[in-house]
Structure formats: structure tokens, C-alpha cells
mmCIF file of C-alpha atoms in Angstrom:
data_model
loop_
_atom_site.group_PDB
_atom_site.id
_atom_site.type_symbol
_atom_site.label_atom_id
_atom_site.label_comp_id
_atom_site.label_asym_id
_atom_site.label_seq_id
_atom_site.Cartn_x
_atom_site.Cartn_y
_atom_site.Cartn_z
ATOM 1 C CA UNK A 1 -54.353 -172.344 14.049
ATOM 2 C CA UNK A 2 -54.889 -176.148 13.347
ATOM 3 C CA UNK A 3 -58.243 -176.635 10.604
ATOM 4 C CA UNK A 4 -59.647 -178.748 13.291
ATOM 5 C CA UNK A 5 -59.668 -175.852 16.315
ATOM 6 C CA UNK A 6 -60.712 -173.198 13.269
ATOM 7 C CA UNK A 7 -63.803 -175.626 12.904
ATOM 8 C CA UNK A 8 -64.570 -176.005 16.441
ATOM 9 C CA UNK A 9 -64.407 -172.477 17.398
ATOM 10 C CA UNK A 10 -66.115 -171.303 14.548
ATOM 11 C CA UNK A 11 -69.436 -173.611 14.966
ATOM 12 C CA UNK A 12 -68.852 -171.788 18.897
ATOM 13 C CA UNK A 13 -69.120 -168.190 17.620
ATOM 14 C CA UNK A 14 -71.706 -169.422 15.272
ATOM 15 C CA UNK A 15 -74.253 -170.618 17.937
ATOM 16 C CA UNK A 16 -73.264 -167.781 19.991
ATOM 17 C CA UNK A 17 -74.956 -165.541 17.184
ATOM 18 C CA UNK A 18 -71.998 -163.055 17.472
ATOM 19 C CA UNK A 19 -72.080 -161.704 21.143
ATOM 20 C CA UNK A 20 -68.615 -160.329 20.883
ATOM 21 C CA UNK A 21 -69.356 -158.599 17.568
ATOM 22 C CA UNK A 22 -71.893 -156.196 18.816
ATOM 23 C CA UNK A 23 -70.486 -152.758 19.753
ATOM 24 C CA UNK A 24 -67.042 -154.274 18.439
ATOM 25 C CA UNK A 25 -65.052 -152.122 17.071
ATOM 26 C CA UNK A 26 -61.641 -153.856 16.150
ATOM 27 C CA UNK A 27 -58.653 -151.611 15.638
ATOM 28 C CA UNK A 28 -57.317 -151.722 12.342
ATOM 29 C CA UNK A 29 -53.724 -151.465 11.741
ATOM 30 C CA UNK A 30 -52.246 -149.952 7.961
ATOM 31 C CA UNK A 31 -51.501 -153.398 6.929
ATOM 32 C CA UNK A 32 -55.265 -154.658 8.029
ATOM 33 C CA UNK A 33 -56.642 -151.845 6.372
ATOM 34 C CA UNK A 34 -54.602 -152.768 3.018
ATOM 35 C CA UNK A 35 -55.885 -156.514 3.609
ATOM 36 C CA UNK A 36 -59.226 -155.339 3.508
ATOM 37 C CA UNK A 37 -58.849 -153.062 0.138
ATOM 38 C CA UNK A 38 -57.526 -155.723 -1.237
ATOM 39 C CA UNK A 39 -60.195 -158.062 -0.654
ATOM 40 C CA UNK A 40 -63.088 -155.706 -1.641
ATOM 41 C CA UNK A 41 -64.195 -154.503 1.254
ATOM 42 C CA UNK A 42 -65.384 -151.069 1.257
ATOM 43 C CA UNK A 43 -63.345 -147.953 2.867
ATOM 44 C CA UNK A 44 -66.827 -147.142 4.127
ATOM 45 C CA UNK A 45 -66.526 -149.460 6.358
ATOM 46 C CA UNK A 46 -64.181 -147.920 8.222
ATOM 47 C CA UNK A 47 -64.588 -145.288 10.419
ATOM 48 C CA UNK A 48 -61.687 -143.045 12.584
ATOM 49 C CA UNK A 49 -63.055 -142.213 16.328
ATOM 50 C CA UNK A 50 -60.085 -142.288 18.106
ATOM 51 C CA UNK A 51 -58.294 -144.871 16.166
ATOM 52 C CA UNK A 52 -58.804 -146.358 12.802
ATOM 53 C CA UNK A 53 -61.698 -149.340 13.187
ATOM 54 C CA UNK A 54 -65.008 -150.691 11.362
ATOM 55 C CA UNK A 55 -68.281 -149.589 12.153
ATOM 56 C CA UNK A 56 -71.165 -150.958 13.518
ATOM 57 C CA UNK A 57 -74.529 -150.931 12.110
ATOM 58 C CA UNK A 58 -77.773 -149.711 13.223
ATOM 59 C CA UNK A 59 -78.319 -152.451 15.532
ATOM 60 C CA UNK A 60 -75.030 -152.574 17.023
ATOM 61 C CA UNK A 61 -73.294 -155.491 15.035
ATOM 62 C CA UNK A 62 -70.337 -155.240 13.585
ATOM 63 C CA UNK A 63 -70.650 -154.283 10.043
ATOM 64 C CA UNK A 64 -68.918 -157.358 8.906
ATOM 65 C CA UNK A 65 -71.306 -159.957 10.871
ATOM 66 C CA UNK A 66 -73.523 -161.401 7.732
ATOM 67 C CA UNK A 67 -77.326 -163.002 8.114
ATOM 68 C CA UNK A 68 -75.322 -166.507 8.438
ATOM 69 C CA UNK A 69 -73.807 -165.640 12.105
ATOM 70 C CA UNK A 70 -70.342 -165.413 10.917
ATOM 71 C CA UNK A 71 -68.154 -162.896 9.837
ATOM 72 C CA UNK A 72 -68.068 -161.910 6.484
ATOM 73 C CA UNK A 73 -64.136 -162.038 6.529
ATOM 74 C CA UNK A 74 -63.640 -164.333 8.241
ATOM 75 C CA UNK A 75 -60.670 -165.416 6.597
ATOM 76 C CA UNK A 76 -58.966 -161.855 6.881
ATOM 77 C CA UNK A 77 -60.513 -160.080 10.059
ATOM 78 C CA UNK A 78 -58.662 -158.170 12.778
ATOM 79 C CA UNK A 79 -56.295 -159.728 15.217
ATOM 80 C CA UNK A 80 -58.251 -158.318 17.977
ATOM 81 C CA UNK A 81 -61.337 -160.641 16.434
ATOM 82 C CA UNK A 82 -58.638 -163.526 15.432
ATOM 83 C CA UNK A 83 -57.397 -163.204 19.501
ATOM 84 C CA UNK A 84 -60.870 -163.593 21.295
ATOM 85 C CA UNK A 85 -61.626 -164.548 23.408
ATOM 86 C CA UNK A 86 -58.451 -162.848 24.907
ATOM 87 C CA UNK A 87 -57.829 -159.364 24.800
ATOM 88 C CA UNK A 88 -55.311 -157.163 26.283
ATOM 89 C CA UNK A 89 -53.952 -153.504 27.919
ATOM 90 C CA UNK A 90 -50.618 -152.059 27.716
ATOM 91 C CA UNK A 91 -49.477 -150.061 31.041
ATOM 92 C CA UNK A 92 -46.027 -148.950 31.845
ATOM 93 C CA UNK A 93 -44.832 -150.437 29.050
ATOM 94 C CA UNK A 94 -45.821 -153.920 29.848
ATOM 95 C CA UNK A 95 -48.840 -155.930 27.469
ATOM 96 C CA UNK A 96 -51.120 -157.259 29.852
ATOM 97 C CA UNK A 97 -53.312 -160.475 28.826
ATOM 98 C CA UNK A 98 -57.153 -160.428 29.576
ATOM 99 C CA UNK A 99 -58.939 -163.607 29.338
ATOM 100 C CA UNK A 100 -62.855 -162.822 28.883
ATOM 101 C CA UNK A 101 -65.397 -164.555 30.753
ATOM 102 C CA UNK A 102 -67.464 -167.383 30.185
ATOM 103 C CA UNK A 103 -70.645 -164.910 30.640
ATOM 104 C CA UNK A 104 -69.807 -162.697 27.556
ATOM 105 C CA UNK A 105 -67.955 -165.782 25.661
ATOM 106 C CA UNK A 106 -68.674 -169.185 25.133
ATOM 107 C CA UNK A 107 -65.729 -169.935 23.404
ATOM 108 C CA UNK A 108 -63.727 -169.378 26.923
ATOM 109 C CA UNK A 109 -65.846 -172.700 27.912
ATOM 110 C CA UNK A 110 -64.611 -174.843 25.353
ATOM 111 C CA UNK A 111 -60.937 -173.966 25.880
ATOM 112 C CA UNK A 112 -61.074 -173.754 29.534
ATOM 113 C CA UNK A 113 -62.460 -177.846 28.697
ATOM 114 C CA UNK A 114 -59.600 -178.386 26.444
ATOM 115 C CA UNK A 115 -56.223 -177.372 27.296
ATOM 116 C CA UNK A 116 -54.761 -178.166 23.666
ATOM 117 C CA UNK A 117 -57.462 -175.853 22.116
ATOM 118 C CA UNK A 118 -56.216 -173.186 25.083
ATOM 119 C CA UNK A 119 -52.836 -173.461 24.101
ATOM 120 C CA UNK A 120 -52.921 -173.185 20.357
ATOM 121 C CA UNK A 121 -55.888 -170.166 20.813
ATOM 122 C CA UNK A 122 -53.800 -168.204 23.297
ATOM 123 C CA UNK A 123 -50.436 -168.367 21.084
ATOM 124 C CA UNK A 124 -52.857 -167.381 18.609
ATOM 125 C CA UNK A 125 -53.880 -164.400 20.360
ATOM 126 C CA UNK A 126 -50.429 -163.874 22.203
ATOM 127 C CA UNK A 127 -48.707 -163.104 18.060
ATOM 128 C CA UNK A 128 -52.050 -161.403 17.055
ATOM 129 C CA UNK A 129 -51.980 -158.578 19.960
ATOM 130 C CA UNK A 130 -48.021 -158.021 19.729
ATOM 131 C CA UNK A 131 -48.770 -157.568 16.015
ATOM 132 C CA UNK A 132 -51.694 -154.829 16.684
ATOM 133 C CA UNK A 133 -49.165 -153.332 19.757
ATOM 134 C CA UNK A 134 -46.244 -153.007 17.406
ATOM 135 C CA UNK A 135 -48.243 -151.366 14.488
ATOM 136 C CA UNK A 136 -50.948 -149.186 15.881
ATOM 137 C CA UNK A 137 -49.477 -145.499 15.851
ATOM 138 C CA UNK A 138 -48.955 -144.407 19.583
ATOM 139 C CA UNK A 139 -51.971 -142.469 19.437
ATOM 140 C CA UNK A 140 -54.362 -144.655 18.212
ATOM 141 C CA UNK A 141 -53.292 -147.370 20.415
ATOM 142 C CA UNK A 142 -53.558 -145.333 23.925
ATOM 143 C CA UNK A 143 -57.093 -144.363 22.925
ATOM 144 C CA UNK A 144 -57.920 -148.214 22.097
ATOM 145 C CA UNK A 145 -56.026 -149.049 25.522
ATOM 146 C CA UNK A 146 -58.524 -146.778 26.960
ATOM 147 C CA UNK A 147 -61.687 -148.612 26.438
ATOM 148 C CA UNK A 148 -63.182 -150.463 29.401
ATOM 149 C CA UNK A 149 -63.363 -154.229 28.924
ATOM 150 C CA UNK A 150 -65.572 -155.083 31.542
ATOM 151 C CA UNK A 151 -66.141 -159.178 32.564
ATOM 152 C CA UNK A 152 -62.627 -160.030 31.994
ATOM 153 C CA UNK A 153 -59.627 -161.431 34.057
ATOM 154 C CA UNK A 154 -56.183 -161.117 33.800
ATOM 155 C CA UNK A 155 -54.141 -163.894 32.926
ATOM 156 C CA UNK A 156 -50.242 -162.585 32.618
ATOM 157 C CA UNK A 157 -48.471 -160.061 31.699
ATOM 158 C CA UNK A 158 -46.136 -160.135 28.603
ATOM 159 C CA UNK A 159 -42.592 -160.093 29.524
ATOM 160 C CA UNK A 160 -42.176 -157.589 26.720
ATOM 161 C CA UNK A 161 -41.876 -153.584 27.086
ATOM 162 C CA UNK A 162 -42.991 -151.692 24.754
ATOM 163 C CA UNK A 163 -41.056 -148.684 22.987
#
């Protein structure tokens, strides 16, 4: 991801005051999880429902979202959060892209605006979900597959099975 897109889309998600990290709950690979030891952050931060994934607090937001609007790794968060605005499903073997809408994400407005930005954000995304496909155990990743994503559309499906 080019510095210049980082900077754009972070002042986005910063005005947007972190609409897409309430009720998040990011799946967190192994490798994620040993990112995040490494850096500091707290094993109680991470919770197993399903699949392995940080918490919320009280209110709903994502424990990492700090008082500043950001994310408090920002530098190391989850693909899932790296991918947004897109999102995806595996069925019959097949990853299938979501693209969120403009409603829940106002990032999807600036790269709708900018096809350059779309481009470099969705091969972004596209490495990022493969990565979190490949790597979840099979378990884990059918219950996370099983979450309804409301206020999305799909945008293409991977020509890539899964095994």
C-alpha cells in the first residue's frame, strides 16, 4: 500500500470515528496472534467464540480503537481490518469478494472516486483474505464464514478453490 493511499484512507476511517470497528471482531490467524505478542499487546485481548479474535469493549468498539479514532495497531492489525472495506465468503470451495457499502463505509466513496486508490486497496485486500483463508484452521474459518455481513455486494469470485 503506497504512503500516500495509507494517508488518505486513514484520515477516512479517522472522520468516520470507527464505524467498522464496532462489534468487529477480526479473526486472528497463529501468525497474527504471534504479531501481536510480540508487539505487547495483551493475550487478554483475545477472546475464542468460535474462532480465535479480539474483543470488544463495553460499548461495542473494538478493543484496539484508542480515544484518537484510530486503531491502536494500526501498523500490525488483522487482514480482515487491513482489507476493508472488502470482505469476503468462501462456498464450494470458491473465495467470494464482498465490497461493503457506502452506508456502513465511507472509505468505499473515496475509492469508488478514485480508481487507482480501488486498485491498489482491493489487491490489498485480495493478498490479505487469501492469507486469513489459507491459515485459519478449517474450523475456525467456517464459523467466521458464517457471520452475516449485511449491506454488502458482491464483486467476484476468486478463481481459486480452496483445499
Amino acid at each position: 500500500m503506497s504512503d500516500e493511499w495509507y494517508e488518505k484512507a486513514t484520515e477516512v476511517c479517522k472522520q468516520c470515528g470507527g464505524h467498522c470497528c464496532k462489534n468487529a471482531h477480526p479473526p486472528l490467524t497463529e501468525e497474527r496472534i504471534s504479531i501481536l505478542a510480540e508487539k505487547q499487546v495483551s493475550s487478554d485481548n483475545i477472546e475464542f467464540a468460535g474462532y480465535k479474535r479480539l474483543k470488544v469493549k463495553e460499548d461495542g468498539m473494538c478493543v484496539m480503537f484508542n480515544e484518537n479514532g484510530l486503531c491502536a495497531i494500526q501498523e500490525f492489525k488483522p487482514e480482515t481490518c487491513v482489507a476493508g472495506p472488502f470482505t469476503f465468503d468462501v462456498k464450494d470451495g470458491v473465495i467470494e469478494l464482498y465490497l461493503k457499502k457506502e452506508s456502513i463505509c465511507p472509505l468505499v466513496t473515496v475509492i469508488k472516486q478514485d480508481r487507482e486508490a480501488y486498485d491498489e486497496q482491493y489487491k490489498t485486500a485480495v493478498e490479505k483474505i487469501i492469507r486469513v483463508v489459507a491459515f485459519l484452521p478449517e474450523d475456525e474459518l467456517w464459523t467466521v464464514c458464517g457471520i452475516e455481513e449485511p449491506d454488502t455486494e458482491k464483486i467476484e469470485e476468486l478463481n481459486l478453490t480452496i483445499e
